[in-house]
mmCIF file of C-alpha atoms in Angstrom:
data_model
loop_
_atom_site.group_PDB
_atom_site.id
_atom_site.type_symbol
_atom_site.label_atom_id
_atom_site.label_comp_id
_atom_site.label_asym_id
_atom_site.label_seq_id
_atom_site.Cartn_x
_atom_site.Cartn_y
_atom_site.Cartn_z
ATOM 1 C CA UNK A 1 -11.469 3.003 14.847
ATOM 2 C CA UNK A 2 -14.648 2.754 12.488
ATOM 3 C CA UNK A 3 -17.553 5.016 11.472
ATOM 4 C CA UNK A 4 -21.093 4.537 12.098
ATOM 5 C CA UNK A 5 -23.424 2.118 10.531
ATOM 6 C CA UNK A 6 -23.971 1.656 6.865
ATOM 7 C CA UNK A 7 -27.779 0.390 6.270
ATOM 8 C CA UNK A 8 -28.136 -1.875 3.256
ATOM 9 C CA UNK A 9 -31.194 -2.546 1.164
ATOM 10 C CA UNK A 10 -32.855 -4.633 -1.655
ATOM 11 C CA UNK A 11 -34.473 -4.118 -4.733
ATOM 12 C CA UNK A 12 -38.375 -5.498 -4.611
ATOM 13 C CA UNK A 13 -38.964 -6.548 -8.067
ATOM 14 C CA UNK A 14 -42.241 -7.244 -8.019
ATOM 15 C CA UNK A 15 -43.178 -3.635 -6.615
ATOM 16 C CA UNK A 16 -40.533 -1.996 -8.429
ATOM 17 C CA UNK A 17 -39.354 0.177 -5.487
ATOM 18 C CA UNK A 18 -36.156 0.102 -3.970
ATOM 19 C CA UNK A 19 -36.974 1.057 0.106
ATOM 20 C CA UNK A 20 -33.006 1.811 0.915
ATOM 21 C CA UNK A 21 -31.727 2.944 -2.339
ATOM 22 C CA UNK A 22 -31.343 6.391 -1.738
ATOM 23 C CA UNK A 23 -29.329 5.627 1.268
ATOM 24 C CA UNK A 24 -27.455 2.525 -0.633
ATOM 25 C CA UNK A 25 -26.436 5.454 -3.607
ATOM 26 C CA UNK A 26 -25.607 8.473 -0.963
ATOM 27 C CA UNK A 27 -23.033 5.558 1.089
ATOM 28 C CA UNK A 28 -21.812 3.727 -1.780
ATOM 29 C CA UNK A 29 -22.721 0.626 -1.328
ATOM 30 C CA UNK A 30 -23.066 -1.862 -3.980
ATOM 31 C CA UNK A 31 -24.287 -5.194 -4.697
ATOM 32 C CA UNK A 32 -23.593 -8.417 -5.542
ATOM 33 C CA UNK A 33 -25.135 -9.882 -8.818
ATOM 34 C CA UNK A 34 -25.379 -13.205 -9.229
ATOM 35 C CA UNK A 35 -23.922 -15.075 -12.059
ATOM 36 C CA UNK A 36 -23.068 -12.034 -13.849
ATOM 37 C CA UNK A 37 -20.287 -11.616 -16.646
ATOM 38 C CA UNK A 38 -17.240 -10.393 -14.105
ATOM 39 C CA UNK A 39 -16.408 -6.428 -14.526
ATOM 40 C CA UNK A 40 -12.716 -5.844 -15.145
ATOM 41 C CA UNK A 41 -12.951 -1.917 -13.647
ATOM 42 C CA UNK A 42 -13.317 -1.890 -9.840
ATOM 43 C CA UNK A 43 -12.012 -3.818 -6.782
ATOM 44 C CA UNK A 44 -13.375 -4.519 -3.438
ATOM 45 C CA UNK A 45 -11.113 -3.292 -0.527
ATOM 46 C CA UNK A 46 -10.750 -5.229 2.527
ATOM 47 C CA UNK A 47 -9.928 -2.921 6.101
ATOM 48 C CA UNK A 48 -9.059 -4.551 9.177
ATOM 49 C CA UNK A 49 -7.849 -2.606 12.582
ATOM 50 C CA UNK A 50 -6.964 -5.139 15.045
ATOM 51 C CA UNK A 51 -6.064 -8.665 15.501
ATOM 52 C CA UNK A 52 -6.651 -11.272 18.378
ATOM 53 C CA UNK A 53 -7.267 -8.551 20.728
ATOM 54 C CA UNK A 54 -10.426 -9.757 22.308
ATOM 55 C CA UNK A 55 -10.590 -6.277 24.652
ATOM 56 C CA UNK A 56 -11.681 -4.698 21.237
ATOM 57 C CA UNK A 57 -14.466 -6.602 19.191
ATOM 58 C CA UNK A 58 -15.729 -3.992 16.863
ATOM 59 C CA UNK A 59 -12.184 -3.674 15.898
ATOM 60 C CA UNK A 60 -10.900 -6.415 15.872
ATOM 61 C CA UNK A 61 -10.574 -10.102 13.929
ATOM 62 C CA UNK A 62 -10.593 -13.204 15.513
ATOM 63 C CA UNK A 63 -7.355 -15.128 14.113
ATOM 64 C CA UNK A 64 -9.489 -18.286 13.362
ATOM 65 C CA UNK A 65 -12.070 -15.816 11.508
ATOM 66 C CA UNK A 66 -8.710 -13.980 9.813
ATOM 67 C CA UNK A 67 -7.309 -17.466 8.653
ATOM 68 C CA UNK A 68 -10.623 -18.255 7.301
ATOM 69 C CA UNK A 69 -10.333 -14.799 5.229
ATOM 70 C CA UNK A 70 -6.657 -15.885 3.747
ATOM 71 C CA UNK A 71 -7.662 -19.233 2.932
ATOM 72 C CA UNK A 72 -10.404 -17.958 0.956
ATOM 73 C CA UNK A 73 -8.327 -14.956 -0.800
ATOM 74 C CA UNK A 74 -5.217 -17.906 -1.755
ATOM 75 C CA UNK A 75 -7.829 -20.141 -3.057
ATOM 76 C CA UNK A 76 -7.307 -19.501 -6.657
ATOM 77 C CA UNK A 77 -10.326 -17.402 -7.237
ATOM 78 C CA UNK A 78 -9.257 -14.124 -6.444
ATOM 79 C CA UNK A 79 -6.160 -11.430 -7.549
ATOM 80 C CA UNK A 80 -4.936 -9.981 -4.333
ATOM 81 C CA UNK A 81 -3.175 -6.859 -5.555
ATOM 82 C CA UNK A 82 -1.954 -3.277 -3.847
ATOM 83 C CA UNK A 83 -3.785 -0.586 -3.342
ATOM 84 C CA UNK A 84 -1.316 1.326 -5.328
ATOM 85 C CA UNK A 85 -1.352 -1.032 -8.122
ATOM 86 C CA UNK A 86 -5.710 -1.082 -7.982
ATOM 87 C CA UNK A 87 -5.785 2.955 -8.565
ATOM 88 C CA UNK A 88 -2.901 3.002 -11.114
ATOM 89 C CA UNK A 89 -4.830 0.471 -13.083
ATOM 90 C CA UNK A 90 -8.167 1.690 -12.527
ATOM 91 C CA UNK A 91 -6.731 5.488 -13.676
ATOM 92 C CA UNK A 92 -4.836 4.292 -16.621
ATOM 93 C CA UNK A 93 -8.755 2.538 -17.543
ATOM 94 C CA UNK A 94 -6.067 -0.508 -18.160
ATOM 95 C CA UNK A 95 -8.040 -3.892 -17.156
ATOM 96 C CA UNK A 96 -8.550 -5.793 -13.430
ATOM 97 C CA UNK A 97 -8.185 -9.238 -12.965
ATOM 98 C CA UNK A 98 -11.845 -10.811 -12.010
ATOM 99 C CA UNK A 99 -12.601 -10.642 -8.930
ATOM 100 C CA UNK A 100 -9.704 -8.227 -7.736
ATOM 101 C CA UNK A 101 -9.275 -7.450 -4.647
ATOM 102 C CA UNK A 102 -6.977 -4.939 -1.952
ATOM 103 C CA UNK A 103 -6.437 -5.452 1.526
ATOM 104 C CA UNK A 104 -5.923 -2.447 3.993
ATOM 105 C CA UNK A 105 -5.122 -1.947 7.842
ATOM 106 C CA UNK A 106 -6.259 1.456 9.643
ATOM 107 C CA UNK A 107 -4.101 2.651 12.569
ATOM 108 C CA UNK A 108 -0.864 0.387 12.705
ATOM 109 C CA UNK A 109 -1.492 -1.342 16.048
ATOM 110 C CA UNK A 110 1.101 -4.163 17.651
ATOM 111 C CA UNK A 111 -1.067 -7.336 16.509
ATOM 112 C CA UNK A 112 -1.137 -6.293 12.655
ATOM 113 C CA UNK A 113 3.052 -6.904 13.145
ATOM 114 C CA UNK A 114 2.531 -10.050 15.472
ATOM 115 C CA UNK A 115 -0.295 -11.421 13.856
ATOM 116 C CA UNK A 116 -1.101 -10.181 10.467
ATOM 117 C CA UNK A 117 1.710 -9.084 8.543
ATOM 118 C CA UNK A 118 3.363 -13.250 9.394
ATOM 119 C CA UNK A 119 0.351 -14.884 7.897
ATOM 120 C CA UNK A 120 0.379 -12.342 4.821
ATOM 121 C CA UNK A 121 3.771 -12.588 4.159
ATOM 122 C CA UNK A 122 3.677 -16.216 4.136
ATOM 123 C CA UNK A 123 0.160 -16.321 1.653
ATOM 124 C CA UNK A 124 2.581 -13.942 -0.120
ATOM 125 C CA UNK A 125 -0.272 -11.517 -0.016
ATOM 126 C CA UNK A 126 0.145 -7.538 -0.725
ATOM 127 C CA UNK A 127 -1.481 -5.202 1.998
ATOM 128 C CA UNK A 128 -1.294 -1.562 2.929
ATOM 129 C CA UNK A 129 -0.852 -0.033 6.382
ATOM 130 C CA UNK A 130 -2.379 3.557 7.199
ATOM 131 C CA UNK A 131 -0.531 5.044 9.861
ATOM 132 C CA UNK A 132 -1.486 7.964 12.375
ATOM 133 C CA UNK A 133 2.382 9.282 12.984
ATOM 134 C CA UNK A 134 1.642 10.641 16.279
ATOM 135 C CA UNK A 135 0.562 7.396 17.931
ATOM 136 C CA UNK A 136 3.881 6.096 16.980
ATOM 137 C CA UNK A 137 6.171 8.554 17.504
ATOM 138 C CA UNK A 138 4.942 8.630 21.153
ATOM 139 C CA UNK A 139 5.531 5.188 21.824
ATOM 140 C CA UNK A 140 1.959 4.463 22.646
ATOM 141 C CA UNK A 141 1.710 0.642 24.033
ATOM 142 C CA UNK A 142 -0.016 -0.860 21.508
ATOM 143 C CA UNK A 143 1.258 0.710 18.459
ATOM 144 C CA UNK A 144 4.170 -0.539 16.266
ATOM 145 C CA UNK A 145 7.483 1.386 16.184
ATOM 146 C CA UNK A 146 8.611 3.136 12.945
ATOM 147 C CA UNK A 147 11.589 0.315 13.021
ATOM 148 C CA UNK A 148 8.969 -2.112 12.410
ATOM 149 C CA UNK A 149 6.890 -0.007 9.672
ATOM 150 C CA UNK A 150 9.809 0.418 8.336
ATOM 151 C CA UNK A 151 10.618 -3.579 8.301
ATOM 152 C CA UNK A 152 7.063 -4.234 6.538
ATOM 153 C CA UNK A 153 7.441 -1.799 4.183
ATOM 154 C CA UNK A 154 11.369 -3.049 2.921
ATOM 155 C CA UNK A 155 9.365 -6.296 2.318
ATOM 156 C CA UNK A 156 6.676 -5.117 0.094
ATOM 157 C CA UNK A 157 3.830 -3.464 2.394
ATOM 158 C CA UNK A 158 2.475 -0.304 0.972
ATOM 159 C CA UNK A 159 2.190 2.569 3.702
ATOM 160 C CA UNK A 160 -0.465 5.166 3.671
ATOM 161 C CA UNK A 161 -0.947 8.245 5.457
ATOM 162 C CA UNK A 162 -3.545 8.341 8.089
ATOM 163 C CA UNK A 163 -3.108 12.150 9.319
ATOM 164 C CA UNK A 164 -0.853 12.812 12.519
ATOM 165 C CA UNK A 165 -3.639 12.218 15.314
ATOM 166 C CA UNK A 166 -5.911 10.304 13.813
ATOM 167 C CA UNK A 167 -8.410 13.250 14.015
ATOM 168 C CA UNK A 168 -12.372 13.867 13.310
ATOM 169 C CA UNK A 169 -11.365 15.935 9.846
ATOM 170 C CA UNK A 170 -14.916 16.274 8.373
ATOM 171 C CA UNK A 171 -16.289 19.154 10.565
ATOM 172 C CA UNK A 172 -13.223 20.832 11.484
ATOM 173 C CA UNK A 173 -11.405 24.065 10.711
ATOM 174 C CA UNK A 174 -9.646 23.906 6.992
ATOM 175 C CA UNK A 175 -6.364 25.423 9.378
ATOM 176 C CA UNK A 176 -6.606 22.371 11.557
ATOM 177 C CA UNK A 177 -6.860 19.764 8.564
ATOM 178 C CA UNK A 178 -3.953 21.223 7.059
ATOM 179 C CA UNK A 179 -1.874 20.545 10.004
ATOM 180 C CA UNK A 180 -2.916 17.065 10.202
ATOM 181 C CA UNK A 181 -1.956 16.346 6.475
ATOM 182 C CA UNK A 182 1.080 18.417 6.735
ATOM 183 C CA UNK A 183 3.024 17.899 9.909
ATOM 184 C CA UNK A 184 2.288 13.778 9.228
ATOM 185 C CA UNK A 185 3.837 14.197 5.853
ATOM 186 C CA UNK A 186 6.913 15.919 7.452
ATOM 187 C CA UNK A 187 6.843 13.030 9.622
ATOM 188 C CA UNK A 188 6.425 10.098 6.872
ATOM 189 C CA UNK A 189 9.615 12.037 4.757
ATOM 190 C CA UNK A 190 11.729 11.804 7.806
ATOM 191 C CA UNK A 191 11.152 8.314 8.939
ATOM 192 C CA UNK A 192 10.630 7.045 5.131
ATOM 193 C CA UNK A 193 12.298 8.935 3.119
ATOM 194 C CA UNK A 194 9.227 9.355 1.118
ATOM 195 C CA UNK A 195 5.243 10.879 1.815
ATOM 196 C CA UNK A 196 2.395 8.080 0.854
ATOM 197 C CA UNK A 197 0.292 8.432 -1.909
ATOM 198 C CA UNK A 198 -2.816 7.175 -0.826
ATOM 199 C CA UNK A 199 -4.265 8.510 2.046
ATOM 200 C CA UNK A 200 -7.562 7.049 4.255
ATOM 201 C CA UNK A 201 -10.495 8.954 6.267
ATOM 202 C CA UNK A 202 -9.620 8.498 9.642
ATOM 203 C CA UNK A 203 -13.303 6.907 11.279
ATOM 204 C CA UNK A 204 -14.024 7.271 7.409
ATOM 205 C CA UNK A 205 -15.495 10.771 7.676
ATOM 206 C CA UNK A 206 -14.778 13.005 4.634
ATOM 207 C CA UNK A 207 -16.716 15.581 3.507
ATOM 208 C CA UNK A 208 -16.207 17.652 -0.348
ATOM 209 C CA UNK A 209 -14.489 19.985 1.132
ATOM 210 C CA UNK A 210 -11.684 17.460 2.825
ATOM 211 C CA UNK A 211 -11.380 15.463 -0.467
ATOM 212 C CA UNK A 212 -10.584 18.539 -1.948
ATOM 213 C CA UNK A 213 -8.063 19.310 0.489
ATOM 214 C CA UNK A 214 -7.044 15.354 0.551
ATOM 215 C CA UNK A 215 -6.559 15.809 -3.762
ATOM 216 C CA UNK A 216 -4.456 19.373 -3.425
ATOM 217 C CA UNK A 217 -1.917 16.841 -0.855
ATOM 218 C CA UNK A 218 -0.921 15.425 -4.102
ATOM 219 C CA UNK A 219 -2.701 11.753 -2.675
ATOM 220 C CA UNK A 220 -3.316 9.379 -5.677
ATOM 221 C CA UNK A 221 -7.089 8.170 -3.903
ATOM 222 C CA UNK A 222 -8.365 8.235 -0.795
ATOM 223 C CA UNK A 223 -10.461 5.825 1.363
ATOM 224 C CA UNK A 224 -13.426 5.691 3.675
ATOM 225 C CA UNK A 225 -14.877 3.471 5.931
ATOM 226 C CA UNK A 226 -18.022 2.706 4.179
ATOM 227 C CA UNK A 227 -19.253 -0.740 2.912
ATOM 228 C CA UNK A 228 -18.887 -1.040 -1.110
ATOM 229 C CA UNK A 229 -17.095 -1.513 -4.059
ATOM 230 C CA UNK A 230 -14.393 0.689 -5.303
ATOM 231 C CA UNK A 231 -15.195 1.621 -9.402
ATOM 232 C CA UNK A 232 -13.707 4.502 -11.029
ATOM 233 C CA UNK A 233 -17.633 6.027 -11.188
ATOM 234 C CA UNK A 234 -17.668 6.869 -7.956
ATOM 235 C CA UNK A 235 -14.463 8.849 -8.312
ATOM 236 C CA UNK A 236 -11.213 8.798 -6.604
ATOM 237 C CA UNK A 237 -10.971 10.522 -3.271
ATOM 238 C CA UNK A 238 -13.709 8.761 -1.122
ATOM 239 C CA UNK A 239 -13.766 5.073 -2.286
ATOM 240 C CA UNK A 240 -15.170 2.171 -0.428
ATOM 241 C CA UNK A 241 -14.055 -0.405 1.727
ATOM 242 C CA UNK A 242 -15.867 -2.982 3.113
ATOM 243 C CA UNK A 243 -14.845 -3.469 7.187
ATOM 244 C CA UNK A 244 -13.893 -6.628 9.243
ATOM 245 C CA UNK A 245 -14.620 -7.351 12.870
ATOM 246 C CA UNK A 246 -15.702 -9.868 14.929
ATOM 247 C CA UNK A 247 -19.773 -9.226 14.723
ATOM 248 C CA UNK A 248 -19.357 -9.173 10.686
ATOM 249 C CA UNK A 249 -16.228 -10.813 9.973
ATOM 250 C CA UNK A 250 -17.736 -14.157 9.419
ATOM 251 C CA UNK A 251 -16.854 -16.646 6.492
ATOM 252 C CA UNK A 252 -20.268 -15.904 4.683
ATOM 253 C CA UNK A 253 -19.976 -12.351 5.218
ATOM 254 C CA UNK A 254 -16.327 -11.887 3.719
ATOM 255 C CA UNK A 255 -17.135 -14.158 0.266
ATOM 256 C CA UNK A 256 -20.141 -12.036 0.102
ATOM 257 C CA UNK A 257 -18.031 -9.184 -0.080
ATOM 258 C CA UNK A 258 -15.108 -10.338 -2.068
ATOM 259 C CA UNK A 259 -17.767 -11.557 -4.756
ATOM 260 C CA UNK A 260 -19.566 -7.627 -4.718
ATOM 261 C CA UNK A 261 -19.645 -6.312 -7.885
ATOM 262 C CA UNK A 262 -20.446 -2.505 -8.544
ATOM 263 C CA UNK A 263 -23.748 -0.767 -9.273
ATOM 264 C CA UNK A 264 -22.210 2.055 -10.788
ATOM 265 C CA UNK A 265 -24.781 5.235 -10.353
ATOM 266 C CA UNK A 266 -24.830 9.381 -10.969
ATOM 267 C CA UNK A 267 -25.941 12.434 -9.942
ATOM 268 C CA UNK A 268 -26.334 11.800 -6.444
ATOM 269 C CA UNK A 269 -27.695 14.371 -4.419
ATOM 270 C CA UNK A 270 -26.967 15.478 -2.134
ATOM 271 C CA UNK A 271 -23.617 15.731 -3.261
ATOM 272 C CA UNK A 272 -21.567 16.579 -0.086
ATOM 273 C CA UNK A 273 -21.636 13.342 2.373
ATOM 274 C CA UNK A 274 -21.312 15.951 5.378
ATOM 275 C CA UNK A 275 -25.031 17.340 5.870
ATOM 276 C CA UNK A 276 -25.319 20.228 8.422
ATOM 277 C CA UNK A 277 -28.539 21.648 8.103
ATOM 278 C CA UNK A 278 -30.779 20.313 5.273
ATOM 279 C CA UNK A 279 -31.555 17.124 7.627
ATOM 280 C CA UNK A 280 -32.892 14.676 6.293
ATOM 281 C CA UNK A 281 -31.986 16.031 3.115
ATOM 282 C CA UNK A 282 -33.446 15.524 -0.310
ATOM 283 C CA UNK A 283 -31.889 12.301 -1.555
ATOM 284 C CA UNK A 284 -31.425 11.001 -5.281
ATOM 285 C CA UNK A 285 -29.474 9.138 -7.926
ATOM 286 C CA UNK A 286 -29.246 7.900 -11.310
ATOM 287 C CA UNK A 287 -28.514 4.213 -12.265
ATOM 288 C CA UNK A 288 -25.885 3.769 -14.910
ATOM 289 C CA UNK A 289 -27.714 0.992 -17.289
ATOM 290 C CA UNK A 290 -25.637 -1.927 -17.798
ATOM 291 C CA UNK A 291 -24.433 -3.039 -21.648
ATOM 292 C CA UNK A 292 -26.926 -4.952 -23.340
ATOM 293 C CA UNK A 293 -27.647 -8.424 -22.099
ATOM 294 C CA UNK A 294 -26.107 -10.266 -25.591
ATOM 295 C CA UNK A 295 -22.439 -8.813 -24.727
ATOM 296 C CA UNK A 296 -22.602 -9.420 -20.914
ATOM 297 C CA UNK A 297 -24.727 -12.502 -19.929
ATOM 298 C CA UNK A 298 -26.399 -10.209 -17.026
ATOM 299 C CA UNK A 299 -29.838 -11.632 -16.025
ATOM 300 C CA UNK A 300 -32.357 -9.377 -16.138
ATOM 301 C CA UNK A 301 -35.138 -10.740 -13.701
ATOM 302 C CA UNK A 302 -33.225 -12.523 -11.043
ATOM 303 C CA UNK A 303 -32.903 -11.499 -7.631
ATOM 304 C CA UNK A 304 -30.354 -9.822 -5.980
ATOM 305 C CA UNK A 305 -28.646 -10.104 -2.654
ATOM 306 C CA UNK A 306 -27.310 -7.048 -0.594
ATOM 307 C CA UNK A 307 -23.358 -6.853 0.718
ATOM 308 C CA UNK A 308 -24.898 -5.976 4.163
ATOM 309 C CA UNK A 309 -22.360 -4.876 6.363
ATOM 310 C CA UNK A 310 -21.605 -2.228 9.547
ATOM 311 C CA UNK A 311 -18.556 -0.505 10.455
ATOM 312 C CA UNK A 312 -18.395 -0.474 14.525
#
């Protein structure tokens, strides 16, 4: 279950004008620069949902395309590492391996234990699983059991909290939010034992208000839905991830991704990603300037390709 589209843009040099960059700064996406010296403080997350269920394309992955994805992340040019371990480092301002990268799956469904969590065990590959508790504790066909979560989490998958019915959070009552967090955390301590720490957006809809509600939980970070690359500018309680499916799932797409790095910017305005009446509102930002060319390498003239991507 995915949020709406993320538009993408590029930079025209010669004009000096950037035609999407307002909307690139307000949805976090960032870009890839090529043949740049590699930054050691961010991470690009990978999200899936489902997995050879061909009923579902904007969810799902195509096992040939999802093979394709491994074989590329276990070819010796990336660090696959948990999302738990990405925050921790990126908090502690200790430094990422180049080219680090997380991989996540939103809602637990029956393929990620048929299909994905064999082929990432045996690439030895770390992953975390948000769960809706509801879903499961109903016994929705579909939907993994809590014996199974349980089974991929006693063999090293991280579990994060996905609320208890996988709700539209952003524009509802504070009373109703608080019911989702808390009655799925109730939920995670009895089957687990323990409540996750890092929480994602359900459709990826968050809004200030929710993150701070999402922070006061006692979650380490929290995730959206929206294409770009997770840097410790853009905070800790609505970070990127860029989305798989079939449409935009491909090979090219996915190494474009996993090769993003971050254009880390400030003062974006508006502030708030949930606009109610301002619409369109007055949009701005402020590009961080990179360290001087002699200690980085970073081109100054050459062009730049976007990450373009859509959630479904």
């Amino acid at each position: 279950m995915t949020g709406g589209p993320c538009p993408a843009g590029v930079r025209d040099r010669r004009r000096g004008r950037w035609p999407w960059a307002a909307a690139l700064a307000m949805l976090g996406l960032l870009i890839l620069w090529p043949d740049v010296a590699r930054a050691t403080d961010q991470a690009v997350i990978i999200m899936y949902h489902r997995f050879d269920e061909q009923d579902y394309p904007t969810t799902n992955i195509r096992l040939e395309q999802f093979d394709e994805h491994l074989a590329e992340l276990t070819s010796g040019k990336y660090t696959v590492m948990s999302l738990p371990d990405i925050v921790a480092a990126m908090k502690a301002g200790t430094p990422l391996p180049d080219r680090t990268v997380g991989i996540t799956v939103d809602d637990a469904y029956a393929s990620v234990y048929e299909h994905a969590w064999p082929r990432l065990k045996k690439a030895g590959l770390p992953f975390t699983l948000f769960v809706a508790t509801d879903p499961v504790d109903r016994k929705l066909g579909g939907i993994m059991t809590w014996d199974q979560i349980r089974e991929i989490r006693d063999q090293g998958a991280t579990i994060g909290h996905h609320t208890v019915t996988h709700a539209h959070m952003a524009g509802a009552a504070r009373d109703k939010n608080l019911v989702e967090f808390t009655e799925a955390s109730e939920r995670f301590k009895a089957e687990l034992g323990s409540v996750p720490k890092i929480f994602a957006y359900p459709y990826g809809e968050a809004s200030q208000a929710l993150e701070t509600m999402a922070r006061a939980q006692g979650f380490e970070a929290a995730f959206g839905q929206h294409s770009g690359v997770a840097h410790p500018s853009l905070g800790y309680f609505y970070l990127p991830r860029f989305a798989m499916n079939e449409s935009f799932g491909g090979i090219g797409r996915f190494r474009l991704a996993v090769n993003a790095l971050a254009m880390p910017v400030t003062d974006l305005t508006p502030a708030d990603q949930l606009i109610t009446d301002d619409n369109p509102p007055a949009m701005g930002f402020t590009i961080v300037p990179p360290p001087p060319r002699e200690s980085t390498g970073w081109p100054v003239s050459r062009p730049t390709k976007d990450a373009r991507g859509w959630n479904a």
